[in-house]
Amino acid sequence: MVKQETWTTDEFGASHTGSVGVLLADGTVPKPAYIMMTEHGAGLTTAQWTVYDGHSRLAPRAHALRAVCSCGWSGPEHPLDWGQIGEQRLGEAAAEPADTCEQEWDQHTVEVEKSAVALPEDLAEVLHGLGEAIEKLAQNSPLAALRAARLLEVTAERTAYWPAHDARRDLGLAATAAALGLDEDRARHLLARFGRWSPYS
């Protein structure tokens, strides 16, 4: 398993997993690096941007950083000035462009949210209010909050059954995924869960 710091949102989850990506001087993306942790060779495989400082033949020197997303989107390049970085740790010397990458990915998810099918304003307010009410309830009565959350699940399963079947029949997977801001695999599983069929059928 490749270790790497990533970002997600509550709504879109793994369909839009963001991270700081690395580009080499030739414009290519480096392979994950294997970092040995013990003298016996045990270690981990990582694509964390901070290891690409060129100090090891297993981790070449990064030329630029950019925000990337699992959906295929990528942000602008932020070149690294190695003359200025010198012998500093890359994680400290390039913290500012890495933070900029996260901000650019945040803006990407805002655009994804805008492109998703719009909810009626009154319904969006109700959903937001329900979330706040359950969080407030949890402070005094965790069990009541759990019951309320469970009833929300029941409501979701009951009310989404026919919409899932209608979307599957009338829109198809690609259009449904785009409208929900999800990748097709996760949209398939969502439809199957609400429609109560196998995602592999």
JSON list of C-alpha atoms in Angstrom, two decimals:
[
{"chain": "A", "resi": 1, "resn": "MET", "atom": "CA", "xyz": [0.00, 0.00, 0.00]},
{"chain": "A", "resi": 2, "resn": "VAL", "atom": "CA", "xyz": [1.34, 3.43, -0.99]},
{"chain": "A", "resi": 3, "resn": "LYS", "atom": "CA", "xyz": [1.43, 5.91, 1.89]},
{"chain": "A", "resi": 4, "resn": "GLN", "atom": "CA", "xyz": [0.58, 9.52, 1.14]},
{"chain": "A", "resi": 5, "resn": "GLU", "atom": "CA", "xyz": [-1.17, 12.45, 2.77]},
{"chain": "A", "resi": 6, "resn": "THR", "atom": "CA", "xyz": [-4.51, 12.97, 1.01]},
{"chain": "A", "resi": 7, "resn": "TRP", "atom": "CA", "xyz": [-7.59, 15.16, 1.30]},
{"chain": "A", "resi": 8, "resn": "THR", "atom": "CA", "xyz": [-11.25, 14.31, 0.81]},
{"chain": "A", "resi": 9, "resn": "THR", "atom": "CA", "xyz": [-14.62, 15.96, 1.39]},
{"chain": "A", "resi": 10, "resn": "ASP", "atom": "CA", "xyz": [-17.56, 14.47, 3.27]},
{"chain": "A", "resi": 11, "resn": "GLU", "atom": "CA", "xyz": [-19.84, 14.47, 0.24]},
{"chain": "A", "resi": 12, "resn": "PHE", "atom": "CA", "xyz": [-17.55, 13.31, -2.55]},
{"chain": "A", "resi": 13, "resn": "GLY", "atom": "CA", "xyz": [-15.22, 11.05, -0.55]},
{"chain": "A", "resi": 14, "resn": "ALA", "atom": "CA", "xyz": [-12.74, 8.95, -2.50]},
{"chain": "A", "resi": 15, "resn": "SER", "atom": "CA", "xyz": [-14.20, 10.10, -5.84]},
{"chain": "A", "resi": 16, "resn": "HIS", "atom": "CA", "xyz": [-12.16, 13.27, -5.36]},
{"chain": "A", "resi": 17, "resn": "THR", "atom": "CA", "xyz": [-9.10, 12.38, -3.33]},
{"chain": "A", "resi": 18, "resn": "GLY", "atom": "CA", "xyz": [-6.61, 15.22, -3.45]},
{"chain": "A", "resi": 19, "resn": "SER", "atom": "CA", "xyz": [-2.89, 15.34, -2.73]},
{"chain": "A", "resi": 20, "resn": "VAL", "atom": "CA", "xyz": [0.30, 17.23, -3.49]},
{"chain": "A", "resi": 21, "resn": "GLY", "atom": "CA", "xyz": [1.70, 15.81, -6.69]},
{"chain": "A", "resi": 22, "resn": "VAL", "atom": "CA", "xyz": [5.33, 15.84, -7.81]},
{"chain": "A", "resi": 23, "resn": "LEU", "atom": "CA", "xyz": [6.74, 16.54, -11.26]},
{"chain": "A", "resi": 24, "resn": "LEU", "atom": "CA", "xyz": [10.32, 15.85, -12.32]},
{"chain": "A", "resi": 25, "resn": "ALA", "atom": "CA", "xyz": [12.40, 18.13, -14.55]},
{"chain": "A", "resi": 26, "resn": "ASP", "atom": "CA", "xyz": [11.36, 16.18, -17.66]},
{"chain": "A", "resi": 27, "resn": "GLY", "atom": "CA", "xyz": [7.67, 16.69, -16.84]},
{"chain": "A", "resi": 28, "resn": "THR", "atom": "CA", "xyz": [7.04, 13.11, -15.73]},
{"chain": "A", "resi": 29, "resn": "VAL", "atom": "CA", "xyz": [5.53, 11.90, -12.48]},
{"chain": "A", "resi": 30, "resn": "PRO", "atom": "CA", "xyz": [7.96, 9.86, -10.36]},
{"chain": "A", "resi": 31, "resn": "LYS", "atom": "CA", "xyz": [7.17, 6.37, -9.21]},
{"chain": "A", "resi": 32, "resn": "PRO", "atom": "CA", "xyz": [6.40, 5.81, -5.53]},
{"chain": "A", "resi": 33, "resn": "ALA", "atom": "CA", "xyz": [9.58, 5.53, -3.46]},
{"chain": "A", "resi": 34, "resn": "TYR", "atom": "CA", "xyz": [10.48, 2.68, -1.14]},
{"chain": "A", "resi": 35, "resn": "ILE", "atom": "CA", "xyz": [11.86, 3.99, 2.12]},
{"chain": "A", "resi": 36, "resn": "MET", "atom": "CA", "xyz": [13.76, 1.48, 4.27]},
{"chain": "A", "resi": 37, "resn": "MET", "atom": "CA", "xyz": [12.93, 1.78, 7.94]},
{"chain": "A", "resi": 38, "resn": "THR", "atom": "CA", "xyz": [15.22, -0.94, 9.36]},
{"chain": "A", "resi": 39, "resn": "GLU", "atom": "CA", "xyz": [18.64, -2.38, 8.57]},
{"chain": "A", "resi": 40, "resn": "HIS", "atom": "CA", "xyz": [16.92, -5.59, 7.47]},
{"chain": "A", "resi": 41, "resn": "GLY", "atom": "CA", "xyz": [15.19, -3.84, 4.57]},
{"chain": "A", "resi": 42, "resn": "ALA", "atom": "CA", "xyz": [11.71, -3.45, 6.03]},
{"chain": "A", "resi": 43, "resn": "GLY", "atom": "CA", "xyz": [10.08, -0.20, 5.04]},
{"chain": "A", "resi": 44, "resn": "LEU", "atom": "CA", "xyz": [7.19, 1.45, 3.29]},
{"chain": "A", "resi": 45, "resn": "THR", "atom": "CA", "xyz": [6.23, 2.58, -0.18]},
{"chain": "A", "resi": 46, "resn": "THR", "atom": "CA", "xyz": [5.27, 6.23, -0.35]},
{"chain": "A", "resi": 47, "resn": "ALA", "atom": "CA", "xyz": [4.34, 8.94, -2.84]},
{"chain": "A", "resi": 48, "resn": "GLN", "atom": "CA", "xyz": [4.48, 11.68, -0.19]},
{"chain": "A", "resi": 49, "resn": "TRP", "atom": "CA", "xyz": [5.94, 14.78, -1.84]},
{"chain": "A", "resi": 50, "resn": "THR", "atom": "CA", "xyz": [8.36, 15.48, 1.00]},
{"chain": "A", "resi": 51, "resn": "VAL", "atom": "CA", "xyz": [10.56, 12.45, 0.17]},
{"chain": "A", "resi": 52, "resn": "TYR", "atom": "CA", "xyz": [11.42, 13.68, -3.34]},
{"chain": "A", "resi": 53, "resn": "ASP", "atom": "CA", "xyz": [14.51, 15.65, -2.35]},
{"chain": "A", "resi": 54, "resn": "GLY", "atom": "CA", "xyz": [17.05, 13.76, -4.45]},
{"chain": "A", "resi": 55, "resn": "HIS", "atom": "CA", "xyz": [19.02, 12.59, -1.42]},
{"chain": "A", "resi": 56, "resn": "SER", "atom": "CA", "xyz": [18.32, 8.98, -2.30]},
{"chain": "A", "resi": 57, "resn": "ARG", "atom": "CA", "xyz": [18.46, 7.19, -5.64]},
{"chain": "A", "resi": 58, "resn": "LEU", "atom": "CA", "xyz": [15.05, 5.77, -4.74]},
{"chain": "A", "resi": 59, "resn": "ALA", "atom": "CA", "xyz": [13.48, 9.23, -4.52]},
{"chain": "A", "resi": 60, "resn": "PRO", "atom": "CA", "xyz": [14.52, 11.66, -7.29]},
{"chain": "A", "resi": 61, "resn": "ARG", "atom": "CA", "xyz": [14.51, 15.42, -6.86]},
{"chain": "A", "resi": 62, "resn": "ALA", "atom": "CA", "xyz": [11.16, 17.15, -7.44]},
{"chain": "A", "resi": 63, "resn": "HIS", "atom": "CA", "xyz": [11.15, 19.92, -10.01]},
{"chain": "A", "resi": 64, "resn": "ALA", "atom": "CA", "xyz": [7.67, 21.23, -9.18]},
{"chain": "A", "resi": 65, "resn": "LEU", "atom": "CA", "xyz": [4.65, 20.58, -7.02]},
{"chain": "A", "resi": 66, "resn": "ARG", "atom": "CA", "xyz": [1.03, 20.69, -8.12]},
{"chain": "A", "resi": 67, "resn": "ALA", "atom": "CA", "xyz": [-2.34, 19.74, -6.70]},
{"chain": "A", "resi": 68, "resn": "VAL", "atom": "CA", "xyz": [-3.77, 16.52, -8.12]},
{"chain": "A", "resi": 69, "resn": "CYS", "atom": "CA", "xyz": [-7.10, 14.74, -7.71]},
{"chain": "A", "resi": 70, "resn": "SER", "atom": "CA", "xyz": [-8.11, 11.13, -8.21]},
{"chain": "A", "resi": 71, "resn": "CYS", "atom": "CA", "xyz": [-10.65, 12.29, -10.80]},
{"chain": "A", "resi": 72, "resn": "GLY", "atom": "CA", "xyz": [-7.79, 13.29, -13.12]},
{"chain": "A", "resi": 73, "resn": "TRP", "atom": "CA", "xyz": [-7.81, 17.04, -12.43]},
{"chain": "A", "resi": 74, "resn": "SER", "atom": "CA", "xyz": [-4.50, 18.74, -11.70]},
{"chain": "A", "resi": 75, "resn": "GLY", "atom": "CA", "xyz": [-3.60, 22.29, -10.72]},
{"chain": "A", "resi": 76, "resn": "PRO", "atom": "CA", "xyz": [-0.86, 24.61, -12.00]},
{"chain": "A", "resi": 77, "resn": "GLU", "atom": "CA", "xyz": [2.80, 23.79, -11.45]},
{"chain": "A", "resi": 78, "resn": "HIS", "atom": "CA", "xyz": [4.73, 25.41, -8.61]},
{"chain": "A", "resi": 79, "resn": "PRO", "atom": "CA", "xyz": [8.46, 25.15, -9.47]},
{"chain": "A", "resi": 80, "resn": "LEU", "atom": "CA", "xyz": [10.92, 24.57, -6.63]},
{"chain": "A", "resi": 81, "resn": "ASP", "atom": "CA", "xyz": [14.05, 26.72, -6.32]},
{"chain": "A", "resi": 82, "resn": "TRP", "atom": "CA", "xyz": [16.70, 24.27, -5.16]},
{"chain": "A", "resi": 83, "resn": "GLY", "atom": "CA", "xyz": [19.30, 27.00, -5.01]},
{"chain": "A", "resi": 84, "resn": "GLN", "atom": "CA", "xyz": [17.22, 28.60, -2.28]},
{"chain": "A", "resi": 85, "resn": "ILE", "atom": "CA", "xyz": [16.16, 25.32, -0.66]},
{"chain": "A", "resi": 86, "resn": "GLY", "atom": "CA", "xyz": [19.73, 24.10, -0.31]},
{"chain": "A", "resi": 87, "resn": "GLU", "atom": "CA", "xyz": [20.06, 21.52, 2.45]},
{"chain": "A", "resi": 88, "resn": "GLN", "atom": "CA", "xyz": [16.75, 22.35, 4.14]},
{"chain": "A", "resi": 89, "resn": "ARG", "atom": "CA", "xyz": [14.20, 19.63, 4.62]},
{"chain": "A", "resi": 90, "resn": "LEU", "atom": "CA", "xyz": [11.85, 19.75, 1.65]},
{"chain": "A", "resi": 91, "resn": "GLY", "atom": "CA", "xyz": [8.79, 19.48, 3.90]},
{"chain": "A", "resi": 92, "resn": "GLU", "atom": "CA", "xyz": [9.77, 22.73, 5.59]},
{"chain": "A", "resi": 93, "resn": "ALA", "atom": "CA", "xyz": [11.26, 24.61, 2.65]},
{"chain": "A", "resi": 94, "resn": "ALA", "atom": "CA", "xyz": [8.30, 23.96, 0.33]},
{"chain": "A", "resi": 95, "resn": "ALA", "atom": "CA", "xyz": [5.50, 24.17, 2.89]},
{"chain": "A", "resi": 96, "resn": "GLU", "atom": "CA", "xyz": [4.05, 27.29, 1.26]},
{"chain": "A", "resi": 97, "resn": "PRO", "atom": "CA", "xyz": [3.60, 25.86, -2.28]},
{"chain": "A", "resi": 98, "resn": "ALA", "atom": "CA", "xyz": [2.24, 22.65, -0.72]},
{"chain": "A", "resi": 99, "resn": "ASP", "atom": "CA", "xyz": [-0.35, 24.70, 1.20]},
{"chain": "A", "resi": 100, "resn": "THR", "atom": "CA", "xyz": [-1.21, 26.48, -2.06]},
{"chain": "A", "resi": 101, "resn": "CYS", "atom": "CA", "xyz": [-1.79, 23.08, -3.69]},
{"chain": "A", "resi": 102, "resn": "GLU", "atom": "CA", "xyz": [-4.30, 22.19, -0.99]},
{"chain": "A", "resi": 103, "resn": "GLN", "atom": "CA", "xyz": [-6.10, 25.51, -1.47]},
{"chain": "A", "resi": 104, "resn": "GLU", "atom": "CA", "xyz": [-6.27, 24.93, -5.22]},
{"chain": "A", "resi": 105, "resn": "TRP", "atom": "CA", "xyz": [-7.71, 21.46, -4.66]},
{"chain": "A", "resi": 106, "resn": "ASP", "atom": "CA", "xyz": [-10.26, 22.97, -2.27]},
{"chain": "A", "resi": 107, "resn": "GLN", "atom": "CA", "xyz": [-11.34, 25.30, -5.07]},
{"chain": "A", "resi": 108, "resn": "HIS", "atom": "CA", "xyz": [-11.57, 22.31, -7.42]},
{"chain": "A", "resi": 109, "resn": "THR", "atom": "CA", "xyz": [-14.02, 20.61, -5.05]},
{"chain": "A", "resi": 110, "resn": "VAL", "atom": "CA", "xyz": [-16.04, 23.83, -4.91]},
{"chain": "A", "resi": 111, "resn": "GLU", "atom": "CA", "xyz": [-16.34, 23.63, -8.70]},
{"chain": "A", "resi": 112, "resn": "VAL", "atom": "CA", "xyz": [-17.32, 19.97, -8.46]},
{"chain": "A", "resi": 113, "resn": "GLU", "atom": "CA", "xyz": [-20.05, 20.91, -5.99]},
{"chain": "A", "resi": 114, "resn": "LYS", "atom": "CA", "xyz": [-21.29, 23.65, -8.31]},
{"chain": "A", "resi": 115, "resn": "SER", "atom": "CA", "xyz": [-21.43, 21.22, -11.24]},
{"chain": "A", "resi": 116, "resn": "ALA", "atom": "CA", "xyz": [-23.45, 18.65, -9.26]},
{"chain": "A", "resi": 117, "resn": "VAL", "atom": "CA", "xyz": [-27.24, 18.65, -9.52]},
{"chain": "A", "resi": 118, "resn": "ALA", "atom": "CA", "xyz": [-28.61, 21.51, -7.44]},
{"chain": "A", "resi": 119, "resn": "LEU", "atom": "CA", "xyz": [-30.77, 20.96, -4.38]},
{"chain": "A", "resi": 120, "resn": "PRO", "atom": "CA", "xyz": [-33.77, 23.19, -3.63]},
{"chain": "A", "resi": 121, "resn": "GLU", "atom": "CA", "xyz": [-32.59, 25.83, -1.18]},
{"chain": "A", "resi": 122, "resn": "ASP", "atom": "CA", "xyz": [-35.21, 24.98, 1.44]},
{"chain": "A", "resi": 123, "resn": "LEU", "atom": "CA", "xyz": [-34.23, 21.29, 1.38]},
{"chain": "A", "resi": 124, "resn": "ALA", "atom": "CA", "xyz": [-30.53, 22.14, 1.66]},
{"chain": "A", "resi": 125, "resn": "GLU", "atom": "CA", "xyz": [-31.32, 24.27, 4.71]},
{"chain": "A", "resi": 126, "resn": "VAL", "atom": "CA", "xyz": [-33.32, 21.43, 6.28]},
{"chain": "A", "resi": 127, "resn": "LEU", "atom": "CA", "xyz": [-30.48, 18.96, 5.78]},
{"chain": "A", "resi": 128, "resn": "HIS", "atom": "CA", "xyz": [-27.94, 21.39, 7.21]},
{"chain": "A", "resi": 129, "resn": "GLY", "atom": "CA", "xyz": [-30.21, 22.09, 10.16]},
{"chain": "A", "resi": 130, "resn": "LEU", "atom": "CA", "xyz": [-30.67, 18.37, 10.83]},
{"chain": "A", "resi": 131, "resn": "GLY", "atom": "CA", "xyz": [-26.93, 17.86, 10.95]},
{"chain": "A", "resi": 132, "resn": "GLU", "atom": "CA", "xyz": [-26.46, 20.71, 13.40]},
{"chain": "A", "resi": 133, "resn": "ALA", "atom": "CA", "xyz": [-29.38, 19.52, 15.56]},
{"chain": "A", "resi": 134, "resn": "ILE", "atom": "CA", "xyz": [-27.99, 15.98, 15.82]},
{"chain": "A", "resi": 135, "resn": "GLU", "atom": "CA", "xyz": [-24.53, 17.28, 16.70]},
{"chain": "A", "resi": 136, "resn": "LYS", "atom": "CA", "xyz": [-26.06, 19.45, 19.43]},
{"chain": "A", "resi": 137, "resn": "LEU", "atom": "CA", "xyz": [-28.16, 16.53, 20.69]},
{"chain": "A", "resi": 138, "resn": "ALA", "atom": "CA", "xyz": [-25.04, 14.35, 20.89]},
{"chain": "A", "resi": 139, "resn": "GLN", "atom": "CA", "xyz": [-23.53, 16.66, 23.50]},
{"chain": "A", "resi": 140, "resn": "ASN", "atom": "CA", "xyz": [-26.28, 15.77, 25.99]},
{"chain": "A", "resi": 141, "resn": "SER", "atom": "CA", "xyz": [-27.64, 12.46, 24.76]},
{"chain": "A", "resi": 142, "resn": "PRO", "atom": "CA", "xyz": [-25.36, 10.37, 22.52]},
{"chain": "A", "resi": 143, "resn": "LEU", "atom": "CA", "xyz": [-27.91, 7.56, 22.32]},
{"chain": "A", "resi": 144, "resn": "ALA", "atom": "CA", "xyz": [-30.67, 9.89, 21.17]},
{"chain": "A", "resi": 145, "resn": "ALA", "atom": "CA", "xyz": [-28.28, 11.29, 18.57]},
{"chain": "A", "resi": 146, "resn": "LEU", "atom": "CA", "xyz": [-27.53, 7.76, 17.36]},
{"chain": "A", "resi": 147, "resn": "ARG", "atom": "CA", "xyz": [-31.22, 7.01, 17.08]},
{"chain": "A", "resi": 148, "resn": "ALA", "atom": "CA", "xyz": [-31.79, 10.22, 15.11]},
{"chain": "A", "resi": 149, "resn": "ALA", "atom": "CA", "xyz": [-28.91, 9.35, 12.78]},
{"chain": "A", "resi": 150, "resn": "ARG", "atom": "CA", "xyz": [-30.32, 5.86, 12.32]},
{"chain": "A", "resi": 151, "resn": "LEU", "atom": "CA", "xyz": [-33.74, 7.29, 11.45]},
{"chain": "A", "resi": 152, "resn": "LEU", "atom": "CA", "xyz": [-32.02, 9.46, 8.83]},
{"chain": "A", "resi": 153, "resn": "GLU", "atom": "CA", "xyz": [-30.54, 6.28, 7.35]},
{"chain": "A", "resi": 154, "resn": "VAL", "atom": "CA", "xyz": [-33.97, 4.66, 7.30]},
{"chain": "A", "resi": 155, "resn": "THR", "atom": "CA", "xyz": [-35.44, 7.74, 5.62]},
{"chain": "A", "resi": 156, "resn": "ALA", "atom": "CA", "xyz": [-32.66, 7.78, 3.04]},
{"chain": "A", "resi": 157, "resn": "GLU", "atom": "CA", "xyz": [-33.11, 4.11, 2.20]},
{"chain": "A", "resi": 158, "resn": "ARG", "atom": "CA", "xyz": [-36.89, 4.48, 1.90]},
{"chain": "A", "resi": 159, "resn": "THR", "atom": "CA", "xyz": [-36.99, 7.71, -0.12]},
{"chain": "A", "resi": 160, "resn": "ALA", "atom": "CA", "xyz": [-34.08, 6.94, -2.45]},
{"chain": "A", "resi": 161, "resn": "TYR", "atom": "CA", "xyz": [-35.34, 3.54, -3.63]},
{"chain": "A", "resi": 162, "resn": "TRP", "atom": "CA", "xyz": [-37.39, 4.73, -6.61]},
{"chain": "A", "resi": 163, "resn": "PRO", "atom": "CA", "xyz": [-35.06, 7.62, -7.56]},
{"chain": "A", "resi": 164, "resn": "ALA", "atom": "CA", "xyz": [-32.24, 5.07, -7.81]},
{"chain": "A", "resi": 165, "resn": "HIS", "atom": "CA", "xyz": [-34.30, 2.90, -10.15]},
{"chain": "A", "resi": 166, "resn": "ASP", "atom": "CA", "xyz": [-35.39, 5.92, -12.21]},
{"chain": "A", "resi": 167, "resn": "ALA", "atom": "CA", "xyz": [-31.82, 7.21, -12.54]},
{"chain": "A", "resi": 168, "resn": "ARG", "atom": "CA", "xyz": [-30.58, 3.76, -13.58]},
{"chain": "A", "resi": 169, "resn": "ARG", "atom": "CA", "xyz": [-33.29, 3.43, -16.20]},
{"chain": "A", "resi": 170, "resn": "ASP", "atom": "CA", "xyz": [-33.50, 6.97, -17.58]},
{"chain": "A", "resi": 171, "resn": "LEU", "atom": "CA", "xyz": [-30.06, 8.55, -17.11]},
{"chain": "A", "resi": 172, "resn": "GLY", "atom": "CA", "xyz": [-27.47, 5.81, -17.12]},
{"chain": "A", "resi": 173, "resn": "LEU", "atom": "CA", "xyz": [-24.37, 5.52, -15.00]},
{"chain": "A", "resi": 174, "resn": "ALA", "atom": "CA", "xyz": [-22.17, 8.23, -16.56]},
{"chain": "A", "resi": 175, "resn": "ALA", "atom": "CA", "xyz": [-24.80, 10.97, -16.32]},
{"chain": "A", "resi": 176, "resn": "THR", "atom": "CA", "xyz": [-25.75, 9.95, -12.79]},
{"chain": "A", "resi": 177, "resn": "ALA", "atom": "CA", "xyz": [-22.13, 9.96, -11.65]},
{"chain": "A", "resi": 178, "resn": "ALA", "atom": "CA", "xyz": [-21.55, 13.42, -13.13]},
{"chain": "A", "resi": 179, "resn": "ALA", "atom": "CA", "xyz": [-24.71, 14.80, -11.50]},
{"chain": "A", "resi": 180, "resn": "LEU", "atom": "CA", "xyz": [-23.65, 13.48, -8.10]},
{"chain": "A", "resi": 181, "resn": "GLY", "atom": "CA", "xyz": [-20.00, 14.50, -8.33]},
{"chain": "A", "resi": 182, "resn": "LEU", "atom": "CA", "xyz": [-18.87, 10.87, -8.02]},
{"chain": "A", "resi": 183, "resn": "ASP", "atom": "CA", "xyz": [-16.80, 8.53, -10.14]},
{"chain": "A", "resi": 184, "resn": "GLU", "atom": "CA", "xyz": [-18.74, 5.83, -11.96]},
{"chain": "A", "resi": 185, "resn": "ASP", "atom": "CA", "xyz": [-17.74, 3.00, -9.64]},
{"chain": "A", "resi": 186, "resn": "ARG", "atom": "CA", "xyz": [-18.94, 4.80, -6.53]},
{"chain": "A", "resi": 187, "resn": "ALA", "atom": "CA", "xyz": [-22.08, 5.98, -8.29]},
{"chain": "A", "resi": 188, "resn": "ARG", "atom": "CA", "xyz": [-22.78, 2.35, -9.27]},
{"chain": "A", "resi": 189, "resn": "HIS", "atom": "CA", "xyz": [-22.46, 1.23, -5.66]},
{"chain": "A", "resi": 190, "resn": "LEU", "atom": "CA", "xyz": [-24.62, 4.11, -4.43]},
{"chain": "A", "resi": 191, "resn": "LEU", "atom": "CA", "xyz": [-27.41, 3.29, -6.87]},
{"chain": "A", "resi": 192, "resn": "ALA", "atom": "CA", "xyz": [-27.17, -0.40, -5.98]},
{"chain": "A", "resi": 193, "resn": "ARG", "atom": "CA", "xyz": [-27.35, 0.31, -2.25]},
{"chain": "A", "resi": 194, "resn": "PHE", "atom": "CA", "xyz": [-30.39, 2.56, -2.52]},
{"chain": "A", "resi": 195, "resn": "GLY", "atom": "CA", "xyz": [-32.04, 0.50, -5.27]},
{"chain": "A", "resi": 196, "resn": "ARG", "atom": "CA", "xyz": [-31.33, -2.77, -3.45]},
{"chain": "A", "resi": 197, "resn": "TRP", "atom": "CA", "xyz": [-29.65, -4.64, -6.26]},
{"chain": "A", "resi": 198, "resn": "SER", "atom": "CA", "xyz": [-26.16, -6.01, -6.67]},
{"chain": "A", "resi": 199, "resn": "PRO", "atom": "CA", "xyz": [-23.59, -3.45, -7.93]},
{"chain": "A", "resi": 200, "resn": "TYR", "atom": "CA", "xyz": [-22.25, -6.23, -10.15]},
{"chain": "A", "resi": 201, "resn": "SER", "atom": "CA", "xyz": [-25.54, -7.05, -11.86]}
]
